Each structure stands twice: as C-alpha cells, then as structure tokens.
Short mmCIF file of C-alpha atoms in Angstrom, two decimals:
data_model
loop_
_atom_site.label_atom_id
_atom_site.label_comp_id
_atom_site.label_asym_id
_atom_site.label_seq_id
_atom_site.Cartn_x
_atom_site.Cartn_y
_atom_site.Cartn_z
CA MET P 77 0.00 0.00 0.00
CA ALA P 78 1.27 3.44 -0.87
CA ARG P 79 2.22 5.38 2.20
CA GLY P 80 0.08 8.37 3.05
CA ARG P 81 1.17 9.57 6.47
CA VAL P 82 0.65 13.28 7.01
CA VAL P 83 2.03 15.10 10.05
CA GLY P 84 -0.71 15.46 12.63
CA VAL P 85 -3.05 12.70 11.48
CA ASP P 86 -2.05 9.16 10.50
CA VAL P 87 -3.92 8.85 7.21
CA ASP P 88 -2.78 5.26 6.73
CA ALA P 89 -4.33 4.29 10.06
CA VAL P 90 -7.58 5.99 9.06
CA ILE P 91 -7.56 4.21 5.68
CA PHE P 92 -7.03 0.87 7.39
CA GLU P 93 -9.89 1.60 9.78
CA LEU P 94 -12.30 2.76 7.07
CA TYR P 95 -11.78 -0.10 4.64
CA GLY P 96 -12.41 -2.59 7.41
CA LEU P 97 -15.87 -1.11 8.06
CA ARG P 98 -19.04 -2.35 6.47
CA PRO P 99 -19.99 -0.10 3.53
CA ALA P 100 -23.09 1.17 5.34
CA ASP P 101 -20.87 2.57 8.12
CA PHE P 102 -18.12 3.95 5.90
CA THR P 103 -19.38 7.44 5.03
CA ALA P 104 -20.30 8.56 8.54
CA VAL P 105 -16.96 7.45 10.00
CA ARG P 106 -14.99 8.93 7.09
CA ASP P 107 -16.69 12.29 7.53
CA ALA P 108 -16.04 12.18 11.27
CA ARG P 109 -12.32 11.43 10.73
CA ALA P 110 -12.03 14.20 8.14
CA ALA P 111 -13.72 16.63 10.55
CA ARG P 112 -11.29 15.63 13.28
CA ALA P 113 -8.36 16.32 10.94
CA ARG P 114 -9.80 19.76 10.19
CA ARG P 115 -10.15 20.47 13.91
CA GLU P 116 -6.49 19.54 14.30
CA LYS P 117 -5.63 22.01 11.51
CA ASP P 118 -4.35 19.22 9.26
CA ALA P 119 -5.82 20.31 5.93
CA ALA P 120 -3.83 17.79 3.87
CA ALA P 121 -5.05 14.87 5.95
CA ALA P 122 -8.62 16.18 5.90
CA ALA P 123 -8.52 16.40 2.11
CA ALA P 124 -6.97 12.94 1.74
CA ILE P 125 -9.52 11.34 4.05
CA GLY P 126 -12.46 13.23 2.55
CA ALA P 127 -11.50 11.98 -0.92
CA LEU P 128 -11.79 8.32 0.09
CA ARG P 129 -14.72 6.55 -1.53
CA ARG P 130 -16.95 3.95 0.01
CA PRO P 131 -16.13 0.43 -1.22
CA THR P 132 -18.69 -1.88 -2.74
CA LEU P 133 -19.90 -4.81 -0.70
CA ALA P 134 -17.70 -7.12 -2.77
CA VAL P 135 -14.57 -5.02 -2.16
CA TRP P 136 -15.30 -4.88 1.57
CA ALA P 137 -15.72 -8.66 1.66
CA ALA P 138 -12.44 -9.17 -0.22
CA ASN P 139 -10.67 -6.95 2.33
CA LEU P 140 -12.28 -8.98 5.08
CA LEU P 141 -10.64 -12.13 3.73
CA ALA P 142 -7.22 -10.50 3.40
CA ARG P 143 -7.37 -9.28 7.00
CA ALA P 144 -8.65 -12.56 8.41
CA HIS P 145 -6.31 -14.83 6.39
CA PRO P 146 -3.12 -12.99 5.36
CA ASP P 147 -1.55 -16.35 4.46
CA GLN P 148 -4.22 -16.96 1.84
CA ALA P 149 -3.75 -13.42 0.52
CA GLU P 150 -0.01 -14.01 0.12
CA ALA P 151 -0.73 -17.31 -1.64
CA LEU P 152 -2.87 -15.49 -4.21
CA LEU P 153 -0.10 -12.92 -4.70
CA ARG P 154 2.38 -15.72 -5.37
CA LEU P 155 0.00 -17.35 -7.84
CA GLY P 156 -0.36 -14.03 -9.65
CA ALA P 157 3.42 -13.62 -9.86
CA GLU P 158 3.76 -17.13 -11.30
CA LEU P 159 1.01 -16.49 -13.86
CA ARG P 160 2.54 -13.20 -14.98
CA ARG P 161 5.97 -14.80 -15.29
CA ALA P 162 4.58 -17.72 -17.32
CA TYR P 163 2.77 -15.30 -19.62
CA ARG P 164 5.84 -13.14 -20.17
CA GLU P 165 7.91 -16.24 -20.92
CA LEU P 166 5.15 -17.63 -23.19
CA ASP P 167 5.26 -20.89 -21.23
CA GLY P 168 2.07 -22.55 -22.47
CA ALA P 169 2.35 -25.69 -20.33
CA GLN P 170 2.87 -23.67 -17.16
CA LEU P 171 0.02 -21.32 -18.09
CA ARG P 172 -2.36 -24.25 -18.51
CA ALA P 173 -1.35 -25.74 -15.16
CA LEU P 174 -1.59 -22.41 -13.36
CA SER P 175 -4.90 -21.58 -15.03
CA HIS P 176 -6.42 -24.72 -13.54
CA GLU P 177 -4.90 -23.82 -10.18
CA GLN P 178 -6.23 -20.26 -10.28
CA HIS P 179 -9.82 -21.43 -10.77
CA ARG P 180 -9.50 -23.85 -7.86
CA VAL P 181 -7.90 -21.27 -5.56
CA ILE P 182 -10.32 -18.45 -6.42
CA ALA P 183 -13.37 -20.67 -5.91
CA ALA P 184 -12.05 -21.62 -2.46
CA LEU P 185 -11.25 -18.00 -1.57
CA ALA P 186 -14.69 -16.81 -2.70
CA GLY P 187 -16.36 -19.47 -0.57
CA GLU P 188 -14.32 -18.48 2.48
CA THR P 189 -15.10 -14.82 1.82
CA GLY P 190 -18.82 -15.57 1.79
CA GLN P 191 -18.56 -17.32 5.15
CA LEU P 192 -16.60 -14.45 6.69
CA ALA P 193 -19.08 -11.88 5.40
CA ALA P 194 -22.04 -13.85 6.74
CA GLY P 195 -20.27 -14.12 10.09
CA ALA P 196 -19.84 -10.34 10.07
CA GLY P 197 -23.58 -9.86 9.54
CA GLU P 198 -23.45 -9.27 5.76
CA PRO P 199 -24.46 -12.45 3.92
CA LEU P 200 -23.53 -12.14 0.25
CA ARG P 201 -25.93 -12.73 -2.61
CA GLU P 202 -24.73 -14.92 -5.44
CA THR P 203 -24.13 -11.90 -7.66
CA VAL P 204 -21.84 -10.37 -5.04
CA VAL P 205 -19.91 -13.64 -4.70
CA ARG P 206 -19.37 -13.50 -8.48
CA GLU P 207 -18.05 -9.94 -8.07
CA VAL P 208 -15.65 -11.18 -5.38
CA GLU P 209 -14.38 -13.85 -7.77
CA GLY P 210 -13.90 -11.17 -10.43
CA ILE P 211 -11.85 -9.11 -7.96
CA PHE P 212 -9.56 -12.06 -7.25
CA HIS P 213 -9.10 -12.72 -10.97
CA GLY P 214 -8.24 -9.06 -11.54
CA LEU P 215 -5.68 -9.08 -8.72
CA LEU P 216 -3.72 -11.85 -10.40
CA ALA P 217 -2.72 -9.50 -13.23
CA ASP P 218 -2.30 -6.31 -11.16
CA GLU P 219 0.56 -6.62 -8.69
CA GLU P 220 0.24 -3.13 -7.17
CA THR P 221 -3.48 -3.42 -6.53
CA ALA P 222 -2.99 -6.96 -5.25
CA ARG P 223 -0.59 -5.71 -2.58
CA GLN P 224 -3.08 -3.01 -1.59
CA TRP P 225 -5.66 -5.77 -1.16
CA ALA P 226 -3.26 -8.02 0.77
CA ALA P 227 -2.86 -5.15 3.26
CA GLY P 228 -6.65 -5.20 3.71
CA CYS P 229 -7.13 -1.77 2.11
CA LEU P 230 -8.45 -2.43 -1.39
CA ARG P 231 -10.48 0.64 -2.38
CA LYS P 232 -12.13 -0.46 -5.61
CA ALA P 233 -12.35 -3.55 -7.75
CA PRO P 234 -9.50 -3.91 -10.24
CA THR P 235 -10.20 -4.23 -13.94
CA THR P 236 -10.25 -7.94 -14.58
CA ALA P 237 -7.46 -8.80 -17.00
CA VAL P 238 -8.60 -11.40 -19.53
CA GLY P 239 -5.63 -13.50 -20.54
CA PHE P 240 -3.20 -10.90 -19.12
CA GLU P 241 -3.56 -8.90 -22.35
CA ASP P 242 -2.00 -5.85 -20.70
CA LEU P 243 1.28 -7.70 -20.09
CA GLU P 244 4.05 -7.74 -22.70
CA PRO P 245 6.06 -10.92 -23.28
CA ALA P 246 9.66 -10.74 -22.13
CA PRO P 247 12.14 -9.60 -24.81
CA GLY P 248 13.22 -12.58 -26.89
CA ALA P 249 10.60 -14.88 -25.39
CA ALA P 250 9.21 -17.49 -27.72
CA PRO P 251 6.35 -19.92 -27.17
CA ARG P 252 7.63 -23.06 -25.46
CA ARG P 253 6.71 -26.47 -26.85
CA THR P 254 7.29 -29.87 -25.41
CA ALA P 255 9.59 -32.17 -27.40
CA ASP P 256 6.83 -34.61 -28.38
CA VAL P 257 4.44 -31.96 -29.65
CA PRO P 258 5.06 -30.80 -33.24
CA ALA P 259 5.07 -27.14 -34.06
CA PRO P 260 1.65 -25.88 -35.12
CA PRO P 261 1.18 -25.33 -38.82
CA ALA P 262 1.45 -21.84 -40.20
CA VAL P 263 -1.81 -19.92 -40.12
CA ASP P 264 -3.13 -17.26 -42.39
CA THR P 265 -1.85 -13.87 -41.24
CA ASP P 266 -5.06 -12.03 -42.14
CA ALA P 267 -7.17 -14.55 -40.24
CA THR P 268 -4.88 -14.25 -37.22
CA ALA P 269 -5.08 -10.45 -37.29
CA ALA P 270 -8.86 -10.60 -37.56
CA ALA P 271 -9.03 -13.03 -34.67
CA ARG P 272 -6.82 -10.76 -32.57
CA GLU P 273 -9.02 -7.78 -33.36
CA GLN P 274 -12.09 -9.76 -32.36
CA ALA P 275 -10.42 -10.88 -29.14
CA ALA P 276 -9.38 -7.30 -28.34
CA ALA P 277 -12.91 -6.05 -29.02
CA ALA P 278 -14.36 -8.78 -26.81
CA SER P 279 -11.92 -7.90 -24.02
CA ALA P 280 -12.81 -4.22 -24.29
CA ALA P 281 -16.52 -5.05 -24.21
CA LEU P 282 -15.96 -7.22 -21.15
CA ARG P 283 -14.08 -4.44 -19.37
CA ARG P 284 -16.90 -2.00 -20.13
CA ALA P 285 -19.44 -4.49 -18.84
CA GLU P 286 -17.41 -4.95 -15.66
CA GLU P 287 -17.19 -1.19 -15.18
CA HIS P 288 -20.96 -0.93 -15.60
CA LEU P 289 -21.39 -3.80 -13.15
CA THR P 290 -19.17 -2.04 -10.62
CA GLU P 291 -21.13 1.20 -11.03
CA ALA P 292 -24.40 -0.69 -10.67
CA SER P 293 -23.06 -2.45 -7.58
CA VAL P 294 -22.11 0.87 -6.02
CA ALA P 295 -25.56 2.27 -6.79
CA ARG P 296 -27.21 -0.83 -5.40
CA ASP P 297 -25.13 -0.78 -2.21
CA ARG P 298 -25.86 2.94 -1.81
CA ALA P 299 -29.60 2.29 -2.25
CA GLU P 300 -29.45 -0.57 0.24
CA SER P 301 -27.60 1.64 2.70
CA ASP P 302 -30.14 4.44 2.24
CA ALA P 303 -32.99 1.97 2.63
CA ALA P 304 -31.43 0.60 5.81
CA GLY P 305 -31.07 4.15 7.13
CA LEU P 306 -34.69 4.95 6.28
CA ARG P 307 -35.83 1.74 7.92
CA GLY P 308 -33.91 2.77 11.01
CA GLU P 309 -35.50 6.21 10.93
CA LEU P 310 -38.93 4.66 10.38
CA SER P 311 -38.38 2.34 13.32
CA ALA P 312 -37.34 5.28 15.50
CA LEU P 313 -40.37 7.29 14.37
CA GLN P 314 -42.65 4.32 15.02
CA GLU P 315 -41.22 4.04 18.51
CA ARG P 316 -41.73 7.75 19.09
CA LEU P 317 -45.29 7.48 17.79
CA GLU P 318 -46.04 4.62 20.14
CA THR P 319 -44.54 6.57 23.04
CA ALA P 320 -46.63 9.62 22.12
CA GLN P 321 -49.75 7.48 21.86
CA ARG P 322 -49.11 6.05 25.32
CA ALA P 323 -48.60 9.58 26.63
CA VAL P 324 -51.89 10.67 25.05
CA GLN P 325 -53.69 7.72 26.62
CA GLU P 326 -52.17 8.51 30.01
CA ALA P 327 -53.10 12.19 29.65
CA GLN P 328 -56.65 11.24 28.73
CA ARG P 329 -56.87 8.95 31.75
CA ARG P 330 -55.65 11.71 34.04
CA HIS P 331 -58.06 14.15 32.37
CA ARG P 332 -60.96 11.83 33.10
CA GLN P 333 -59.82 11.46 36.69
CA ALA P 334 -59.55 15.24 37.03
CA GLU P 335 -63.04 15.71 35.60
CA GLN P 336 -64.38 13.12 37.99
CA ALA P 337 -62.58 14.83 40.89
CA ARG P 338 -63.95 18.21 39.83
CA ALA P 339 -67.48 16.83 39.61
CA GLY P 340 -67.10 15.34 43.05
CA ALA P 341 -65.75 18.61 44.40
CA GLU P 342 -68.67 20.50 42.84
CA ARG P 343 -71.17 18.16 44.50
CA THR P 344 -69.39 18.51 47.79
CA ALA P 345 -69.38 22.30 47.46
CA GLU P 346 -73.07 22.38 46.60
CA GLU P 347 -73.88 20.19 49.57
CA ALA P 348 -71.82 22.40 51.84
CA ALA P 349 -73.59 25.49 50.48
CA ARG P 350 -76.99 23.97 51.22
CA ARG P 351 -75.94 23.07 54.71
CA LEU P 352 -74.66 26.57 55.30
CA ALA P 353 -77.91 28.07 54.04
CA ASP P 354 -79.91 25.76 56.25
CA ALA P 355 -77.77 26.66 59.25
CA GLU P 356 -78.19 30.37 58.63
CA ARG P 357 -81.99 30.04 58.35
CA SER P 358 -82.10 28.08 61.60
CA GLU P 359 -80.20 30.80 63.43
CA GLY P 360 -82.44 33.53 62.02
#
C-alpha cells in the first residue's frame, strides 16, 4: 500500500480503519475522521480522508478475507506472480497448469469470503460472490493493486485482466513447446489479425461491462444503505409514535380522573352550600 502519512493525522491508520468497516458505516466514520483532521488544523489529511470513496460490498468482503487470512492473501499474490511470469515467458504448459490452479484457488477463496461476510452480519448474494471472484481474478494481473488488497485496504475492484492482455512478453521470449508436440502449422496472417481484433474487441466489451457492473453495484449498495437508514428512521419514528400514543392515553386517563374529581368537588361544594344556608336560616 502506498504510504500516506501526514504530520498530525495518520492517514494510513484511518484508511485501514475505514476499509475494514461495512460499507453502510463507511461514510459517517470517514466524515467524522475528516472533521477531526480539520479540527487539528491538518488540511492535507482532511482532504486525503475526505476523498476516500466507500467500497462496494464485494470489495469490503475481499478486504475482510485479506485481513482474516493474510496467508491466503499471500498465496494469491504468489499465484499471480507465477502467472505473470509464465505469460511473459510464453510458457504454455505452465500457463495451462496455473490456469487450472487459479480457478481452484479463487473458488475456495470466494467461498471463504462468503462465510466471513455472513459471520460479520453481511451475507452475500450470489451476484456479489461472483463480483468477489472477479476481484480475485483481476488481482492476479495487477501486482500493485494486489498488494493493496493483501494489506486489507483495497479501495475499488481492479479491472479484470482477460488473458493478461495488458502484459508484454519478455524480450526474446518465444512460445515453449514440449519435445513430443510438433510445431503448429502456419496460419493465415489475415485470419490471425482478424481473430486478434475480435479478441481485443471482446476484451474491451468485457471491461466495459465490468465497469458498468461495478457502477451498478455501487448504486445498489448505496440504495441498500439508504434503505437501511430509512428503515432505522422509520423504526425510531414508530417508537416515538407509540410513546406519544401512550402519553396521550395517560393524559386522557388523568383528564378523566380530574373531571371526575372536579365533579365530586362540585357536589361537595353544593352540599356544603346547602348546609350553610340551612344553618343560617335556623339561626335567624
């Protein structure tokens, strides 16, 4: 993770705290930490903290795994390094073996992530679990972001690299073939170029779809958070209403008692007045 310590406020510590919170709690705590930095006259820290964005539920869950099982996080980082090296060296056999391994590892990590999230009070829907798997796939091709995640501070989902197309083969690298496998026959250059263009277009379309999915996930999580807040407000208002209704009922009961007491006092006063009148007539 890139260091971000600013004199006065430890921004790294705040980042670590924030990205360990459930998304629904993120904004309020972030704003409180930024306000504290402003009170301490640390404008740089306040700006850095205020610029932090709430993670999606899938990103939060991925961070949860990295924090709970740093050994598994390091294992994924090692797998990513091996995959990137095999791609750069055009080692087809190693790529096939590691590809099988990556699917096995990511499925296991996604399952563990789901269990951790449920244990933290945030059970994940199937679509979110798929997003978590996409995050792990993306981390394999992005070393810098992967290390941010391994520190438990991933801020947003990486762009999933399909086939590591953003990596360049090592200079002089040539596709490796086993001794008992003949070299593939020459293929038509135009057909190969067309196929590459189609593959690039498909990869670009997939990246756009993933970006749209991430945006939709953020909007969904925001709506869920707002709905949860409104439900909390509604519950508080319902409780206040019930309290007010009980107070009204108690006030009405006391009002009835007061009316009854007044009526009794009026009867008593009238009786006393009659007795006084009778007494005065008797004396006269």
